[in-house]
Short mmCIF file of C-alpha atoms and ligand atoms in Angstrom, two decimals:
data_model
loop_
_atom_site.label_atom_id
_atom_site.label_comp_id
_atom_site.label_asym_id
_atom_site.label_seq_id
_atom_site.Cartn_x
_atom_site.Cartn_y
_atom_site.Cartn_z
CA MET H 1 84.45 165.26 121.05
CA SER H 2 86.08 168.36 119.17
CA MET H 3 84.76 170.35 116.13
CA GLN H 4 86.17 173.15 113.93
CA THR H 5 84.57 176.12 112.21
CA ASP H 6 85.96 179.36 110.92
CA VAL H 7 83.11 181.76 112.19
CA LEU H 8 81.12 180.32 115.47
CA ILE H 9 77.99 182.20 116.20
CA VAL H 10 76.26 181.61 119.76
CA GLY H 11 72.54 182.29 119.53
CA GLY H 12 70.55 181.75 116.40
CA ALA H 13 67.63 184.33 116.59
CA ALA H 14 67.34 187.64 114.59
CA ILE H 15 70.79 188.68 115.33
CA GLY H 16 72.74 185.63 115.02
CA SER H 17 70.74 184.44 112.02
CA ALA H 18 71.08 187.96 110.46
CA ALA H 19 74.98 187.54 111.04
CA ALA H 20 75.18 184.23 109.39
CA PHE H 21 73.08 185.46 106.49
CA PHE H 22 75.01 188.81 105.69
CA LEU H 23 78.34 186.76 106.39
CA ALA H 24 77.64 183.85 103.91
CA THR H 25 76.84 186.27 101.28
CA GLN H 26 80.02 188.54 101.74
CA PRO H 27 81.77 187.89 98.61
CA ASN H 28 85.12 188.26 100.47
CA PHE H 29 84.50 185.60 103.12
CA LYS H 30 84.89 182.02 102.31
CA GLY H 31 84.87 180.10 105.39
CA LYS H 32 82.59 177.79 107.07
CA ILE H 33 79.84 179.27 109.70
CA LEU H 34 78.21 177.34 112.42
CA VAL H 35 75.41 178.76 114.65
CA LEU H 36 74.65 177.23 117.79
CA GLU H 37 71.09 177.93 119.18
CA GLN H 38 70.25 176.13 122.49
CA ASP H 39 66.61 175.85 121.67
CA PHE H 40 65.28 175.64 118.26
CA SER H 41 61.73 176.55 119.42
CA TYR H 42 62.95 180.01 119.97
CA GLU H 43 60.03 180.26 122.26
CA LYS H 44 61.91 182.26 124.87
CA SER H 45 63.82 184.62 122.73
CA ALA H 46 63.23 188.14 122.80
CA THR H 47 63.00 187.93 118.93
CA ALA H 48 59.86 185.64 119.29
CA LEU H 49 58.20 187.60 122.05
CA SER H 50 58.61 190.95 120.80
CA ALA H 51 56.33 193.89 119.82
CA ALA H 52 57.92 193.60 116.11
CA SER H 53 57.93 197.28 115.44
CA ILE H 54 60.18 199.57 113.52
CA ARG H 55 60.59 203.32 113.70
CA HIS H 56 63.34 206.05 112.52
CA GLN H 57 62.50 208.34 115.04
CA PHE H 58 65.39 207.93 117.35
CA SER H 59 67.83 210.37 119.03
CA THR H 60 71.04 209.31 117.61
CA PRO H 61 72.33 209.31 114.01
CA GLU H 62 73.39 205.65 114.44
CA ASN H 63 69.98 204.27 115.61
CA ILE H 64 68.33 206.06 112.96
CA ARG H 65 70.57 204.75 110.31
CA LEU H 66 70.39 201.29 111.81
CA SER H 67 66.48 201.41 110.94
CA GLN H 68 66.74 203.14 107.91
CA PHE H 69 68.63 200.22 106.41
CA GLY H 70 66.31 197.75 108.36
CA SER H 71 63.08 199.46 106.48
CA SER H 72 64.77 199.32 103.23
CA PHE H 73 65.80 195.41 103.75
CA LEU H 74 62.06 194.72 104.69
CA GLN H 75 60.88 196.52 101.60
CA ASN H 76 63.16 194.50 99.57
CA ILE H 77 63.24 191.36 101.52
CA ALA H 78 62.53 189.11 98.19
CA ASN H 79 65.88 190.20 96.89
CA TYR H 80 67.84 189.51 99.99
CA LEU H 81 65.78 186.40 101.63
CA ALA H 82 64.00 184.39 98.69
CA VAL H 83 64.89 180.71 98.48
CA ASP H 84 63.68 178.98 95.15
CA ASP H 85 61.23 182.05 94.55
CA GLU H 86 59.84 181.50 98.12
CA VAL H 87 59.67 185.18 100.12
CA PRO H 88 59.33 185.07 103.84
CA ALA H 89 56.19 186.51 105.00
CA VAL H 90 57.29 189.32 107.24
CA SER H 91 54.05 191.15 106.78
CA PHE H 92 55.48 194.59 107.15
CA LYS H 93 52.96 197.13 107.84
CA ASP H 94 54.15 200.72 106.89
CA ARG H 95 51.76 202.50 109.44
CA GLY H 96 53.99 204.93 111.23
CA TYR H 97 55.08 205.93 114.72
CA LEU H 98 52.94 208.56 116.50
CA PHE H 99 55.05 210.25 119.26
CA LEU H 100 53.10 212.59 121.50
CA ALA H 101 54.29 215.18 123.61
CA THR H 102 52.77 217.43 126.50
CA PRO H 103 54.14 220.80 127.07
CA ASN H 104 56.95 219.01 129.18
CA GLY H 105 58.16 216.86 126.62
CA ILE H 106 57.89 219.47 123.81
CA SER H 107 61.61 220.43 123.60
CA THR H 108 62.87 216.58 123.53
CA LEU H 109 60.34 216.15 120.95
CA LYS H 110 61.77 218.94 118.60
CA SER H 111 65.16 218.45 119.33
CA ASN H 112 64.84 214.45 118.23
CA HIS H 113 62.97 215.96 115.24
CA SER H 114 65.87 218.25 114.23
CA VAL H 115 68.40 215.20 114.14
CA GLN H 116 65.68 212.92 112.23
CA LYS H 117 65.41 215.74 109.66
CA SER H 118 69.17 216.11 109.39
CA GLU H 119 69.10 212.28 108.48
CA ASN H 120 66.33 212.41 106.21
CA VAL H 121 63.79 211.24 108.31
CA ASP H 122 60.36 211.41 106.62
CA VAL H 123 58.65 212.89 109.82
CA THR H 124 56.20 215.69 110.35
CA LEU H 125 55.46 217.60 113.58
CA LEU H 126 51.63 217.82 114.27
CA THR H 127 49.81 220.63 116.44
CA PRO H 128 47.00 219.28 118.68
CA SER H 129 44.47 220.60 115.91
CA GLN H 130 46.53 218.55 113.29
CA LEU H 131 46.43 215.63 115.50
CA SER H 132 42.66 215.82 116.24
CA PHE H 133 41.99 216.27 112.35
CA ARG H 134 43.97 213.20 111.50
CA TYR H 135 43.02 210.99 114.46
CA ALA H 136 39.45 211.90 115.60
CA TRP H 137 39.53 209.04 118.24
CA LEU H 138 42.67 210.92 119.97
CA ASN H 139 42.27 213.16 123.26
CA VAL H 140 44.81 215.80 122.86
CA ASP H 141 43.67 217.82 125.57
CA ASP H 142 46.79 218.05 127.34
CA LEU H 143 49.02 217.41 124.36
CA ALA H 144 51.59 219.92 122.94
CA ALA H 145 52.50 218.35 119.65
CA GLY H 146 52.90 214.90 118.07
CA SER H 147 55.73 213.72 115.64
CA ILE H 148 54.51 210.91 113.06
CA GLY H 149 56.81 209.36 110.89
CA ASN H 150 55.48 209.02 107.36
CA ARG H 151 57.32 206.38 105.52
CA GLY H 152 59.43 203.03 106.69
CA GLU H 153 58.03 202.81 110.20
CA GLY H 154 55.44 200.13 111.32
CA TRP H 155 55.54 196.26 112.34
CA LEU H 156 56.06 193.33 111.16
CA ASP H 157 56.29 189.32 111.87
CA ALA H 158 59.46 188.85 113.74
CA ASN H 159 59.22 185.18 113.65
CA GLY H 160 59.00 185.43 109.77
CA LEU H 161 61.92 187.59 109.72
CA MET H 162 64.13 185.38 111.94
CA GLN H 163 63.07 182.13 110.15
CA GLY H 164 63.84 183.98 106.82
CA PHE H 165 67.29 185.07 107.83
CA ARG H 166 67.97 181.38 109.03
CA LYS H 167 66.34 179.48 106.16
CA LYS H 168 68.24 181.87 103.62
CA ALA H 169 71.55 181.24 105.71
CA ILE H 170 71.06 177.59 105.54
CA SER H 171 70.47 177.52 102.07
CA LEU H 172 73.90 179.20 101.51
CA GLY H 173 75.74 176.60 103.53
CA VAL H 174 75.58 177.77 106.96
CA GLN H 175 75.06 174.92 109.43
CA TYR H 176 72.82 175.16 112.53
CA LYS H 177 73.25 172.94 115.49
CA GLN H 178 71.13 172.86 118.47
CA ALA H 179 73.45 173.16 121.53
CA ARG H 180 74.24 175.26 124.52
CA VAL H 181 77.83 176.99 124.75
CA GLU H 182 78.51 176.49 128.54
CA LYS H 183 82.05 178.30 128.27
CA LEU H 184 84.27 180.55 126.11
CA LYS H 185 87.86 179.18 126.81
CA ARG H 186 90.33 182.21 126.72
CA ALA H 187 94.16 182.44 126.10
CA GLY H 188 95.54 186.02 126.50
CA ARG H 189 93.64 187.92 123.69
CA LYS H 190 91.99 185.13 122.08
CA ILE H 191 89.05 182.82 122.72
CA ILE H 192 90.30 179.69 121.77
CA SER H 193 87.37 177.22 121.88
CA ALA H 194 83.66 177.19 123.10
CA GLU H 195 82.83 174.35 125.35
CA LEU H 196 79.38 173.09 125.18
CA THR H 197 77.16 171.38 127.67
CA ASP H 198 77.56 168.05 126.11
CA GLY H 199 81.24 168.16 126.60
CA THR H 200 81.72 168.92 122.83
CA SER H 201 84.72 171.59 122.15
CA ILE H 202 84.73 173.70 119.17
CA ALA H 203 87.66 175.81 117.92
CA PHE H 204 87.05 178.50 115.55
CA ASP H 205 88.91 181.67 114.15
CA LYS H 206 86.15 184.01 115.40
CA VAL H 207 83.30 183.98 117.55
CA ILE H 208 79.94 186.20 117.85
CA ASN H 209 78.10 186.46 121.06
CA ALA H 210 74.35 186.82 119.81
CA SER H 211 72.71 185.13 122.70
CA GLY H 212 70.43 187.87 123.96
CA ILE H 213 70.20 187.83 127.80
CA GLY H 214 72.42 185.07 127.80
CA ALA H 215 75.35 187.29 126.63
CA SER H 216 76.72 188.60 129.97
CA ALA H 217 76.97 184.96 131.49
CA LEU H 218 78.97 183.91 128.32
CA ALA H 219 81.04 186.84 128.39
CA GLN H 220 81.76 186.42 131.99
CA THR H 221 83.25 182.89 131.21
CA ALA H 222 85.77 184.58 129.23
CA GLY H 223 86.22 187.17 132.05
CA ILE H 224 84.73 190.10 130.42
CA ARG H 225 82.09 192.04 132.18
CA LEU H 226 79.15 193.00 129.98
CA PRO H 227 76.79 195.60 131.41
CA VAL H 228 73.65 193.98 129.95
CA GLU H 229 71.02 192.51 132.32
CA ALA H 230 67.70 190.75 131.74
CA ARG H 231 64.81 193.25 132.27
CA LYS H 232 61.06 192.00 131.77
CA ARG H 233 58.63 193.67 129.55
CA THR H 234 54.81 192.29 129.19
CA ILE H 235 52.81 192.81 126.35
CA PHE H 236 49.01 192.92 126.62
CA PHE H 237 46.44 192.09 123.47
CA PHE H 238 43.12 193.31 123.77
CA THR H 239 40.02 194.15 121.55
CA SER H 240 37.68 196.98 121.50
CA SER H 241 34.81 197.99 119.61
CA ALA H 242 36.25 201.37 119.04
CA GLN H 243 37.45 202.02 115.44
CA LEU H 244 40.63 203.73 115.25
CA GLU H 245 41.09 204.86 111.72
CA ASN H 246 44.53 205.00 110.21
CA CYS H 247 45.94 203.95 113.76
CA PRO H 248 49.94 204.14 113.86
CA MET H 249 52.01 202.77 116.62
CA VAL H 250 51.14 205.27 119.37
CA ILE H 251 53.93 206.20 121.88
CA ASP H 252 52.00 208.22 124.72
CA PRO H 253 53.85 210.75 126.96
CA SER H 254 53.69 208.21 129.72
CA GLY H 255 55.91 206.08 127.92
CA ALA H 256 52.97 203.56 127.27
CA TYR H 257 52.23 202.35 123.64
CA PHE H 258 49.62 200.70 121.47
CA ARG H 259 49.22 199.91 118.11
CA PRO H 260 46.87 197.73 116.03
CA GLU H 261 47.55 193.79 115.76
CA GLY H 262 45.22 191.66 114.05
CA GLU H 263 41.56 191.99 115.21
CA GLY H 264 42.81 194.04 118.40
CA PHE H 265 45.93 195.88 119.64
CA ILE H 266 48.58 195.37 121.62
CA CYS H 267 49.92 197.65 124.35
CA GLY H 268 52.68 197.84 126.99
CA ILE H 269 54.68 199.95 129.29
CA ALA H 270 57.93 199.66 131.09
CA PRO H 271 57.89 198.93 135.02
CA SER H 272 58.40 201.93 137.23
CA SER H 273 62.37 201.92 137.77
CA GLN H 274 61.97 200.71 141.15
CA ASP H 275 60.10 197.40 139.89
CA ASP H 276 62.68 197.25 136.75
CA VAL H 277 65.19 194.86 138.07
CA GLU H 278 67.29 191.88 136.69
CA CYS H 279 64.80 189.14 136.06
CA ASP H 280 64.62 186.08 134.07
CA ASP H 281 60.98 184.60 134.74
CA PHE H 282 58.07 185.01 132.54
CA VAL H 283 55.49 185.61 135.16
CA ILE H 284 53.08 188.21 133.40
CA GLN H 285 52.94 191.61 135.31
CA HIS H 286 49.21 191.60 135.26
CA HIS H 287 48.98 194.74 137.68
CA LEU H 288 50.84 196.73 135.10
CA PHE H 289 47.53 196.47 132.75
CA GLU H 290 44.95 196.95 135.45
CA GLU H 291 46.76 199.58 137.29
CA VAL H 292 48.89 201.63 135.00
CA LEU H 293 48.06 200.95 131.21
CA TRP H 294 44.18 200.73 131.14
CA PRO H 295 43.79 204.28 132.90
CA ILE H 296 46.25 205.72 130.31
CA LEU H 297 44.83 203.89 127.55
CA ALA H 298 41.12 205.29 128.41
CA ALA H 299 42.13 208.57 129.10
CA ARG H 300 44.03 208.75 125.44
CA VAL H 301 41.33 207.12 123.61
CA PRO H 302 38.07 207.51 125.15
CA GLY H 303 36.97 204.46 123.03
CA PHE H 304 39.18 202.18 125.06
CA GLU H 305 37.12 202.76 128.39
CA ALA H 306 35.66 199.40 127.12
CA LEU H 307 38.12 196.80 125.94
CA ARG H 308 38.53 193.19 126.65
CA LEU H 309 41.90 191.99 127.60
CA LYS H 310 42.51 188.52 125.52
CA ARG H 311 45.98 187.57 126.42
CA SER H 312 49.50 188.82 127.50
CA TRP H 313 52.93 187.56 127.45
CA ALA H 314 56.33 188.47 128.73
CA GLY H 315 59.90 188.87 127.34
CA HIS H 316 63.22 190.10 128.26
CA TYR H 317 65.15 192.97 126.90
CA ASP H 318 68.79 192.55 127.05
CA MET H 319 68.97 195.92 128.79
CA ASN H 320 72.49 197.82 128.40
CA THR H 321 72.44 199.52 132.02
CA LEU H 322 75.04 202.20 130.74
CA ASP H 323 73.11 203.91 127.77
CA GLN H 324 70.45 201.38 126.62
CA ASN H 325 72.34 200.94 123.15
CA VAL H 326 73.81 198.19 121.54
CA ILE H 327 77.52 197.28 122.25
CA LEU H 328 78.78 196.24 119.13
CA GLY H 329 82.49 194.74 118.04
CA ALA H 330 85.36 193.42 119.76
CA HIS H 331 86.16 194.20 123.47
CA PRO H 332 89.77 196.13 123.47
CA ASP H 333 91.19 193.10 125.85
CA VAL H 334 90.20 190.14 123.10
CA ASP H 335 90.54 190.26 119.32
CA ASN H 336 88.37 187.57 118.03
CA LEU H 337 85.09 187.88 120.05
CA LEU H 338 82.54 189.96 118.46
CA PHE H 339 79.75 191.32 120.80
CA ALA H 340 76.22 192.33 119.54
CA ASN H 341 74.05 192.71 122.64
CA GLY H 342 72.33 195.12 124.94
CA PHE H 343 69.68 196.14 122.31
CA SER H 344 67.36 197.28 125.11
CA GLY H 345 64.24 196.74 123.06
CA HIS H 346 65.44 197.71 119.42
CA GLY H 347 67.11 195.01 118.31
CA LEU H 348 64.82 193.30 116.01
CA GLN H 349 64.34 196.34 113.77
CA HIS H 350 68.18 196.78 113.75
CA SER H 351 69.07 193.00 113.04
CA PRO H 352 69.63 193.50 109.35
CA ALA H 353 72.17 196.52 109.86
CA ILE H 354 73.71 194.74 112.64
CA GLY H 355 73.85 191.50 110.80
CA ARG H 356 75.56 193.45 108.05
CA ALA H 357 77.92 195.28 110.18
CA LEU H 358 78.97 191.86 112.03
CA SER H 359 79.99 190.52 108.69
CA GLU H 360 82.00 193.41 107.91
CA LEU H 361 83.88 193.28 111.15
CA VAL H 362 84.69 189.36 110.62
CA THR H 363 85.72 189.70 107.37
CA PHE H 364 87.20 193.33 106.77
CA GLY H 365 88.09 194.17 110.85
CA GLU H 366 86.02 197.41 110.22
CA PHE H 367 82.97 198.79 109.30
CA ARG H 368 82.43 199.29 105.54
CA THR H 369 78.74 200.61 105.25
CA LEU H 370 77.45 202.40 108.18
CA ASP H 371 79.87 203.67 110.74
CA LEU H 372 79.04 202.44 113.83
CA ALA H 373 82.11 203.00 115.89
CA ALA H 374 80.26 205.16 118.40
CA LEU H 375 78.36 201.89 119.26
CA GLY H 376 81.53 199.88 120.45
CA TRP H 377 83.03 199.00 123.65
CA SER H 378 85.02 202.32 123.93
CA ARG H 379 82.28 204.12 125.37
CA ILE H 380 81.69 201.29 127.72
CA VAL H 381 85.29 200.88 129.31
CA ASN H 382 85.45 204.41 129.50
CA ASN H 383 82.25 204.86 131.33
CA ARG H 384 80.83 207.57 128.75
CA PRO H 385 77.55 206.76 128.04
CA TYR H 386 76.10 207.17 124.33
CA LEU H 387 72.39 207.81 125.37
CA GLU H 388 69.52 207.03 123.38
CA ALA H 389 66.72 209.69 124.30
CA ASN H 390 63.85 207.63 122.83
CA ILE H 391 63.51 204.41 124.80
CA ILE H 392 60.37 202.66 124.87
C1 FAD I 1 58.48 192.42 124.92
C2 FAD I 1 59.58 192.82 124.07
C3 FAD I 1 59.00 193.88 123.09
C4 FAD I 1 60.17 194.22 122.12
N1 FAD I 1 59.54 195.00 120.94
C5 FAD I 1 60.55 195.37 120.02
C6 FAD I 1 60.05 196.18 118.83
O1 FAD I 1 58.99 196.67 118.87
N2 FAD I 1 60.91 196.34 118.19
C7 FAD I 1 62.40 196.04 118.21
O2 FAD I 1 63.15 196.25 117.17
N3 FAD I 1 62.62 195.46 119.11
C8 FAD I 1 62.08 194.94 120.16
N4 FAD I 1 62.35 194.17 121.11
C9 FAD I 1 63.91 193.81 121.45
C10 FAD I 1 64.18 192.68 120.38
O3 FAD I 1 63.14 191.55 120.26
C11 FAD I 1 65.50 192.26 120.50
O4 FAD I 1 66.30 193.07 120.71
C12 FAD I 1 66.10 191.35 119.43
O5 FAD I 1 65.17 190.25 119.28
C13 FAD I 1 67.31 190.57 120.14
O6 FAD I 1 67.58 189.63 119.05
P1 FAD I 1 68.84 188.53 119.57
O7 FAD I 1 68.79 187.57 118.69
O8 FAD I 1 69.87 189.38 120.19
O9 FAD I 1 68.19 187.77 120.99
P2 FAD I 1 67.33 186.86 121.35
O10 FAD I 1 66.03 186.75 120.37
O11 FAD I 1 66.83 186.70 122.81
O12 FAD I 1 68.08 185.49 120.81
C14 FAD I 1 69.37 185.18 121.65
C15 FAD I 1 69.07 183.42 121.20
O13 FAD I 1 70.51 183.25 121.83
C16 FAD I 1 70.16 181.73 122.30
N5 FAD I 1 70.97 181.38 123.51
C17 FAD I 1 71.41 182.27 124.58
N6 FAD I 1 72.56 181.74 125.22
C18 FAD I 1 72.84 180.59 124.41
C19 FAD I 1 74.07 179.93 124.91
N7 FAD I 1 74.70 179.96 125.90
N8 FAD I 1 74.19 178.95 123.83
C20 FAD I 1 73.29 178.72 122.79
N9 FAD I 1 72.43 179.40 122.43
C21 FAD I 1 72.25 180.53 123.32
C22 FAD I 1 68.83 181.82 123.34
O14 FAD I 1 67.99 180.54 123.05
C23 FAD I 1 67.98 182.96 121.83
O15 FAD I 1 67.36 181.86 121.08
C24 FAD I 1 61.53 193.63 122.16
C25 FAD I 1 61.83 192.78 123.21
C26 FAD I 1 60.95 192.29 124.06
C27 FAD I 1 61.31 191.49 125.06
#
């Protein structure tokens, strides 16, 4: 069987559905949009398994601007995603990120702070005594400073956002089909069709690779090496009788994080670099909680010495191994294949801005709102990393 569309989007989670929504609302785009998603349960997607948090405290202007649009999108979600007056439940909690620094980390914190200030991020540096005053539950003995985001940072319901994009896109005429793309067929500078596992061939004008950790394998079928690998991250949910008044998302100097979630808290930490290898299983890294996280949590918040681990789950970052930032747009050798991969743990919060950017690339062949050229393929093919210092 063969099919035809104008724009094909491979992967229908946060990024694919955001792209579908923004493209469907582009006044200058008139074509048909088809989203292919291999699993409508989304249970293994990074979107569904994420910590679902948003921050403006990045070290590069592009990441800051992507998140700033993300927050404004969440705050105005009814204007974007309501369908028949029904507004998606994204439950955005505007509670801030608190980055903590020891004397070793103070210069990085301060240099990030000046980039953030120059991008109008509402962020405040706090001394240890100011930290103690605001957060009486926090141990500040080893700290030199903290940085708190005052507005626009927090957490949300990732599935609610993704389903909101999807539902609105469908209401605007976007077609979703459950199917797996096996291969992109290339002729010179063009991808001419997508071949599905059931033998169907789909022709199109443009194709977007929004397939998360599936992106490298898909790119490879078109002869393109995408430096993105699946790296496992485990999230642990626990309860504690400790009362943490006014608790934001806390980023410990060790790299561990925790934040309130429902009746308890979630937390996580990246595995050590020698354990952080490419892997696509979902086996939970229990040792991380017992051996690494709990001691860090109990040292930072004495009330966490007594806690009860309730559940945990593992998902995968689509890790850009060159510089941990998204690779956005067309590869220099192929004109009609757009990439949005390698988010390395910050793709959910960037999905509104990336979806909008992709819709501009499809419609105009260039960025029209945020200039995201620095996140394109050029740095990848020239091996010039554009590093983000604040990776969690
Ligand atoms: C544990 C964890 C915590 C995270 N925390 C945060 C956070 O706090 N804040 C934040 O902003 N981000 C966070 N992230 C990252 C964020 O979840 C991802 O960057 C984002 O969800 C990526 O969305 P995506 O649509 O690109 O990928 P995914 O959500 O993985 O979706 C890709 C989709 O493509 C489909 N697919 C793959 N291959 C094919 C194919 N060949 N054919 C058809 N369909 C295909 C898959 O089934 C999948 O549904 C976290 C990620 C993890 C794993």
